[in-house]
Tab-separated table of C-alpha atoms in Angstrom:
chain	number	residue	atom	x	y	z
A	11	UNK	CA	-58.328	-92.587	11.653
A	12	UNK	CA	-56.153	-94.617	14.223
A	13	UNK	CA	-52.980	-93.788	13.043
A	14	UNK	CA	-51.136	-91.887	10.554
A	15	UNK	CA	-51.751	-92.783	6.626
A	16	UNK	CA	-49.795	-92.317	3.714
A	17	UNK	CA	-50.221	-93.116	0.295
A	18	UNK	CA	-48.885	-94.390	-2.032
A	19	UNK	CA	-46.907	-96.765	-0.030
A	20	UNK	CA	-44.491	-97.086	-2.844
A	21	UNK	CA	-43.611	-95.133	-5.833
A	22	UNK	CA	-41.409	-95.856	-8.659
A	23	UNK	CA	-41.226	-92.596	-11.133
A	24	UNK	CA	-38.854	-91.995	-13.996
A	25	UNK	CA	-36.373	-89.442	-13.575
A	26	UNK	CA	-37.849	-85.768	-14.245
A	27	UNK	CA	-41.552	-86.612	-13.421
A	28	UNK	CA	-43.795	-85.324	-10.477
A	29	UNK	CA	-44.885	-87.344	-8.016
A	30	UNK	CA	-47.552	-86.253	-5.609
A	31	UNK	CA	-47.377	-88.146	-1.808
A	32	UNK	CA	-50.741	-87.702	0.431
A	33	UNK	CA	-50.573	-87.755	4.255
A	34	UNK	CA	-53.813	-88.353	6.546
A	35	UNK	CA	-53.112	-87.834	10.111
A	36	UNK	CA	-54.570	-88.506	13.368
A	37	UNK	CA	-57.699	-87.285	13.541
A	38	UNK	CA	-57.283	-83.754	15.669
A	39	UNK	CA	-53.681	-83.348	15.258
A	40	UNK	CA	-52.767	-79.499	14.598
A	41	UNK	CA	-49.025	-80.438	14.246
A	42	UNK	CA	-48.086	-82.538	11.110
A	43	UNK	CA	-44.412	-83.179	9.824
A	44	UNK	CA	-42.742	-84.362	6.934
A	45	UNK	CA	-39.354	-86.462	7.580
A	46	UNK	CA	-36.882	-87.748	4.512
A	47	UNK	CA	-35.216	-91.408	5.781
A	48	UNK	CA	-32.204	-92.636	3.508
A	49	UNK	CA	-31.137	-95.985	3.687
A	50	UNK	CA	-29.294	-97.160	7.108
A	51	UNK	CA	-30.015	-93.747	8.239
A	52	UNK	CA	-32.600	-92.005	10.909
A	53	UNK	CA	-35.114	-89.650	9.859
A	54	UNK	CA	-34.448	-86.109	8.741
A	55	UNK	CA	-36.610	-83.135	9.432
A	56	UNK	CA	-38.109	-81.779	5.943
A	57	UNK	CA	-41.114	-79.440	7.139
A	58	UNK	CA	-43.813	-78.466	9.662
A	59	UNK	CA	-47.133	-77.756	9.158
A	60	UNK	CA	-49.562	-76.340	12.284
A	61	UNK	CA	-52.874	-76.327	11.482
A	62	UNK	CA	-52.600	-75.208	7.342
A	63	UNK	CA	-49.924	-72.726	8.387
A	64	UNK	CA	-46.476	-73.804	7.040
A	65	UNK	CA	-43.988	-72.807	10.048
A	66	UNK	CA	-41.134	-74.556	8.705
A	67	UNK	CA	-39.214	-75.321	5.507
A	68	UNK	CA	-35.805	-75.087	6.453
A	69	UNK	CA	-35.390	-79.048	5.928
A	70	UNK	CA	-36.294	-79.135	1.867
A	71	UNK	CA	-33.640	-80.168	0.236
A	72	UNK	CA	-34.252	-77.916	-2.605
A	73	UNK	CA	-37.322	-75.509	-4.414
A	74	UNK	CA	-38.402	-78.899	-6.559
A	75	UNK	CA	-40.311	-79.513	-2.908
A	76	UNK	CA	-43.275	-78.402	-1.920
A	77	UNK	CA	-45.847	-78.987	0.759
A	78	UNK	CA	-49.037	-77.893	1.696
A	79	UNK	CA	-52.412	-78.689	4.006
A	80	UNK	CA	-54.880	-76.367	2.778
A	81	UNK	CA	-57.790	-77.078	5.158
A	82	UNK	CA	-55.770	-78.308	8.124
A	83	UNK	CA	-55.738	-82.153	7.848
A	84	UNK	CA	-54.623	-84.062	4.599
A	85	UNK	CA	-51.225	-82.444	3.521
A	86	UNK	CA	-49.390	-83.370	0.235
A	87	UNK	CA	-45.851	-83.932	-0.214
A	88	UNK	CA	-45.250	-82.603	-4.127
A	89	UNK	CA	-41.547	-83.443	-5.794
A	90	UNK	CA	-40.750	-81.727	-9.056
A	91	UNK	CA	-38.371	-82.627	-11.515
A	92	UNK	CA	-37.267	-85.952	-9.506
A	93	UNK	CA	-33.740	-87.089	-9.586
A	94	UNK	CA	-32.145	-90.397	-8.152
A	95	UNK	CA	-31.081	-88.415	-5.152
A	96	UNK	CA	-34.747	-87.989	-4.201
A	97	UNK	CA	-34.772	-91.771	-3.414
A	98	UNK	CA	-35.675	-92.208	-0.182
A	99	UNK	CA	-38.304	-93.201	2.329
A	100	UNK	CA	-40.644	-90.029	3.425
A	101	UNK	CA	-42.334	-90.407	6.997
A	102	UNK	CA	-45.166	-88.120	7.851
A	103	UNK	CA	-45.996	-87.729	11.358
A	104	UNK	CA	-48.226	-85.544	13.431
A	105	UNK	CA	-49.230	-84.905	16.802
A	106	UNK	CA	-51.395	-83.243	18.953
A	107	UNK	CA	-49.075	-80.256	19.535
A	108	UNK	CA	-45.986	-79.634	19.759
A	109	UNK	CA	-43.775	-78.877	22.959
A	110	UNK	CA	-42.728	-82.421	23.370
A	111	UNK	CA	-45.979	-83.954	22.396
A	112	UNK	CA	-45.733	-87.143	21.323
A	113	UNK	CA	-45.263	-87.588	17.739
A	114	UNK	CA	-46.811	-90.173	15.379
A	115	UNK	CA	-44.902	-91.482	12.508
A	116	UNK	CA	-46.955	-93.384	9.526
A	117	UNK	CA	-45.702	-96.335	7.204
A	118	UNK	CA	-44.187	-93.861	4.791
A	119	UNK	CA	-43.916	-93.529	0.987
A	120	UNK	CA	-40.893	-95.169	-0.464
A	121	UNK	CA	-39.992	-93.502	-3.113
A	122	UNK	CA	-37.265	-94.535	-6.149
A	123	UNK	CA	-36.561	-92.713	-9.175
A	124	UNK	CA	-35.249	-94.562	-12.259
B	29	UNK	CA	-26.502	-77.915	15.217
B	30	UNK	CA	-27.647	-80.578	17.290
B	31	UNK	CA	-25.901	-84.061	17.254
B	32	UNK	CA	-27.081	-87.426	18.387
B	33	UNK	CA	-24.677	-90.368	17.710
B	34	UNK	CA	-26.150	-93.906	18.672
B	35	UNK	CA	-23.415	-96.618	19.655
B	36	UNK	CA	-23.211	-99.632	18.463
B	37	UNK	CA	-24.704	-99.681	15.108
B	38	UNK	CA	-25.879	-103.034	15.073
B	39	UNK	CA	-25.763	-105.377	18.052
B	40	UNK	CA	-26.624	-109.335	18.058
B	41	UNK	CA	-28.068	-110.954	21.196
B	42	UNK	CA	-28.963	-114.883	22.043
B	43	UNK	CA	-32.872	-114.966	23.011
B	44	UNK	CA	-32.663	-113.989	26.967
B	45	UNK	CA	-28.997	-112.164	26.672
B	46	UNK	CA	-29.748	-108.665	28.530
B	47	UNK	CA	-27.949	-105.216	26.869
B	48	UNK	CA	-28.079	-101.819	26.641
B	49	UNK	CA	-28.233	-98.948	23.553
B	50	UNK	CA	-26.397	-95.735	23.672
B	51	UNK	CA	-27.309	-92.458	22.877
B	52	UNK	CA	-25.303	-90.013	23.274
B	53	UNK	CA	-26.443	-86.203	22.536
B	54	UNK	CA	-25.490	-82.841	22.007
B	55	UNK	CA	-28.367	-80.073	21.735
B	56	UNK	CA	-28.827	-76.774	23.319
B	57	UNK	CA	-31.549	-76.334	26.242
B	58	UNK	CA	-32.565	-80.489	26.015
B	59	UNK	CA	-36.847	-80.352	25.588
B	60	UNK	CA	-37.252	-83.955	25.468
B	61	UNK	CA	-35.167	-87.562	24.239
B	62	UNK	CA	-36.984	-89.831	22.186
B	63	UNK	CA	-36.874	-93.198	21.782
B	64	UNK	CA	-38.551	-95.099	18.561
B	65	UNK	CA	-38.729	-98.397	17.603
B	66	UNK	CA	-38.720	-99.354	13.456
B	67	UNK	CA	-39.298	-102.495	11.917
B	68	UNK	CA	-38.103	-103.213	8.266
B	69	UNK	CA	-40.685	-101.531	6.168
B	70	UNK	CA	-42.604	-99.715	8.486
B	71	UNK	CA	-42.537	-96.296	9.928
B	72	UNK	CA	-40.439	-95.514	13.592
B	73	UNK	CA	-43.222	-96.651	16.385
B	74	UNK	CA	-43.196	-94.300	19.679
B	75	UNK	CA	-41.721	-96.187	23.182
B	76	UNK	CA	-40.423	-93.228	25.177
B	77	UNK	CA	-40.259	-89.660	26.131
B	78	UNK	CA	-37.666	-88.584	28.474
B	79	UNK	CA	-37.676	-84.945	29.642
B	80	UNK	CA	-35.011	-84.464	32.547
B	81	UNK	CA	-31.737	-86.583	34.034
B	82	UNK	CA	-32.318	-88.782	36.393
B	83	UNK	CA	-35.371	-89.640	34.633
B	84	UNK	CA	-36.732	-93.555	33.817
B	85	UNK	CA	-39.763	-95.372	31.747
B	86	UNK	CA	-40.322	-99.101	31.185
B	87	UNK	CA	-42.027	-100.543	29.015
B	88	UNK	CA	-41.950	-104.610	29.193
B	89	UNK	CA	-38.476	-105.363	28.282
B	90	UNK	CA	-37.302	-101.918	27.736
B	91	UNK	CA	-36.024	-99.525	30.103
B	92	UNK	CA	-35.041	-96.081	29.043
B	93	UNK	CA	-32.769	-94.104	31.607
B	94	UNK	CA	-31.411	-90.825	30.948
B	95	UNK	CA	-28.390	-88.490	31.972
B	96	UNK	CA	-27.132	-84.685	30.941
B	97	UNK	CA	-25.173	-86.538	27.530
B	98	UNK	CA	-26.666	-89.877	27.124
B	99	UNK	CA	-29.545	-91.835	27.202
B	100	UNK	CA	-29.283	-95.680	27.848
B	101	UNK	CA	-32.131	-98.673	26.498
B	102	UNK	CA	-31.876	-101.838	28.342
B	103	UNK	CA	-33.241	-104.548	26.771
B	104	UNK	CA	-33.621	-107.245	29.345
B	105	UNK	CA	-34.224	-110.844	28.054
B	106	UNK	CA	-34.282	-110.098	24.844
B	107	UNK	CA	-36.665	-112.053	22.589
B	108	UNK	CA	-36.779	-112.402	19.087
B	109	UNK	CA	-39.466	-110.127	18.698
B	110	UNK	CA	-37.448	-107.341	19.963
B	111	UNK	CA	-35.360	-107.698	16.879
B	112	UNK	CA	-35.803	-103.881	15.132
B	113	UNK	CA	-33.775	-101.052	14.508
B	114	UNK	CA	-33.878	-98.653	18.165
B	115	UNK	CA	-34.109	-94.571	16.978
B	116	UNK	CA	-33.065	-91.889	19.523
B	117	UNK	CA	-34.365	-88.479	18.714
B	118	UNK	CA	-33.786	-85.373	21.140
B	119	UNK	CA	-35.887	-81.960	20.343
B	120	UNK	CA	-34.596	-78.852	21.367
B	121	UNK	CA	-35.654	-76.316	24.096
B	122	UNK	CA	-37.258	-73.048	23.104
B	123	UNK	CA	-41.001	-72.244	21.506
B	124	UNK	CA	-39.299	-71.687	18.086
B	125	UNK	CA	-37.647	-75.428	17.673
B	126	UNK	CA	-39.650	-77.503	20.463
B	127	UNK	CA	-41.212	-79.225	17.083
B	128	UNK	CA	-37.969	-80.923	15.084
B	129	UNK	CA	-36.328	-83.944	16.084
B	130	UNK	CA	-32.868	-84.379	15.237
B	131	UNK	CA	-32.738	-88.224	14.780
B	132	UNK	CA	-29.378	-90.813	15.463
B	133	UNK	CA	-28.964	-93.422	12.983
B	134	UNK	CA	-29.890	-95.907	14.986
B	135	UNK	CA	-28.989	-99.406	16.688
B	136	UNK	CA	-30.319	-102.482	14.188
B	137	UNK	CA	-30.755	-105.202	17.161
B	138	UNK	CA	-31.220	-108.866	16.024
B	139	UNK	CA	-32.599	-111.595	18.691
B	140	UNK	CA	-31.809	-115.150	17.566
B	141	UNK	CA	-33.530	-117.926	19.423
C-alpha cells in the first residue's frame, strides 16, 4: 500500500479483555516498529521486528504484550489483561531498513480501556 | 539513556511571524536527528533527517539546522497550516541500536491568521 495501515483506528475495551491491533506496512519494508504515544507526550519505542524476526522487546511495558509478524509483513500488536494504564495511542511504523532509513509512522490505534 | 528535551512546549505565532524550535539532545555516537511533523489525530509525518553538524534541509517553510547538542526548526512565515505539534527524534550510533528513536515531547505550534 502507500503508506502505513493500522486497524482498528480506535478501540474502546473493558478493563481485563484482549484486544488484538493489526499493522500493514509499506509494501517491501523489512524493518517494522511498534511505538506507545501518551497524551502530550512523543512516541516511545515498544518493539522491532526485521523481516518476522523479533530483534527487540526491551520497550514492552510488561509480559501482557506481545507482538509478532509471522510471514514478514502484517504484524499484530496483542494486549492481555488490559488495564487503564494501557491507554494510549500505538504508532506502527516501518521502513526500508534500518541505519537511519527513513521511518514511516501510520495513523495509529487509539486505544482506551474502561 | 538517551535524552532529547524540546523547548518551548507550545509556541503561538501571528500568520507571517518567523521562529525557531529547539532540540536539544543527549545520545552516545549521534546516527541521525529526526524531525516529524503530527497533526491532532494522525500519526508523526517524516520532514527531516539530519546526520552530521553543520548540516541543513529545507523544506518550504521549514529549515532544519543542526549542531553537536541541538537541532534548530525555523519556521519562516508561518501560515496557519503549519499549525501541528513539531517531534524531534535522534537514533543512536552503533549496528545494535541504529533502529530506536528516542522521541522529545514535542513543540505544539499554533498559526492564527
Amino acid at each position: 500500500g502507500a503508506g502505513v495501515s493500522q486497524s482498528p483506528r480506535y478501540k474502546v475495551a473493558k478493563r481485563g479483555q484482549d484486544v488484538a491491533l493489526r499493522c500493514d506496512p509499506i509494501s517491501g519494508h523489512v524493518s517494522l516498529f511498534w511505538y506507545q504515544q501518551a497524551l502530550g507526550q512523543g512516541p516511545e519505542f515498544l518493539t522491532y521486528f526485521q523481516n518476522e524476526a523479533q530483534l527487540d522487546k526491551s520497550g514492552l511495558p510488561s509480559d501482557r504484550f506481545f507482538a509478532e509478524r509471522p510471514e514478514g509483513s502484517v504484524s499484530t500488536l496483542k494486549i492481555q489483561r488490559t488495564q487503564q494504564e494501557d491507554s494510549a495511542v500505538y504508532l506502527c511504523a516501518s521502513s526500508f531498513a534500518t541505519g537511519g532509513n527513513t521511518i514511516y509512522f501510520g495513523e495509529g490505534s487509539w486505544l482506551t480501556v474502561v | 539513556e538517551d535524552q532529547v528535551t524540546q523547548s518551548p512546549e507550545a509556541l503561538r505565532l501571528q500568520e507571517g511571524e518567523s521562529s525557531s524550535l529547539n532540540c536539544s539532545y543527549t545520545v552516545s555516537g549521534l546516527r541521525g536527528l529526526f524531525w516529524y511533523r503530527q497533526d491532532p489525530g494522525k500519526g508523526p509525518e517524516f520532514l527531516f533527517t539530519l546526520y552530521s553538524a553543520g548540516e541543513e534541509k529545507e523544506k518550504e517553510r521549514l529549515k532544519a539546522t543542526l549542531t553537536k547538542k541541538e537541532s534548530f526548526l525555523h519556521i519562516t512565515a508561518p501560515k496557519p497550516e503549519d499549525s501541528a505539534t513539531y517531534l524531534c527524534a535522534v537514533s543512536r550510533g552503533g549496528r545494535s541500536n541504529d533502529y530506536k528513536l528516542s522521541f522529545g515531547a514535542g513543540t505544539t505550534v499554533t498559526v492564527r491568521a
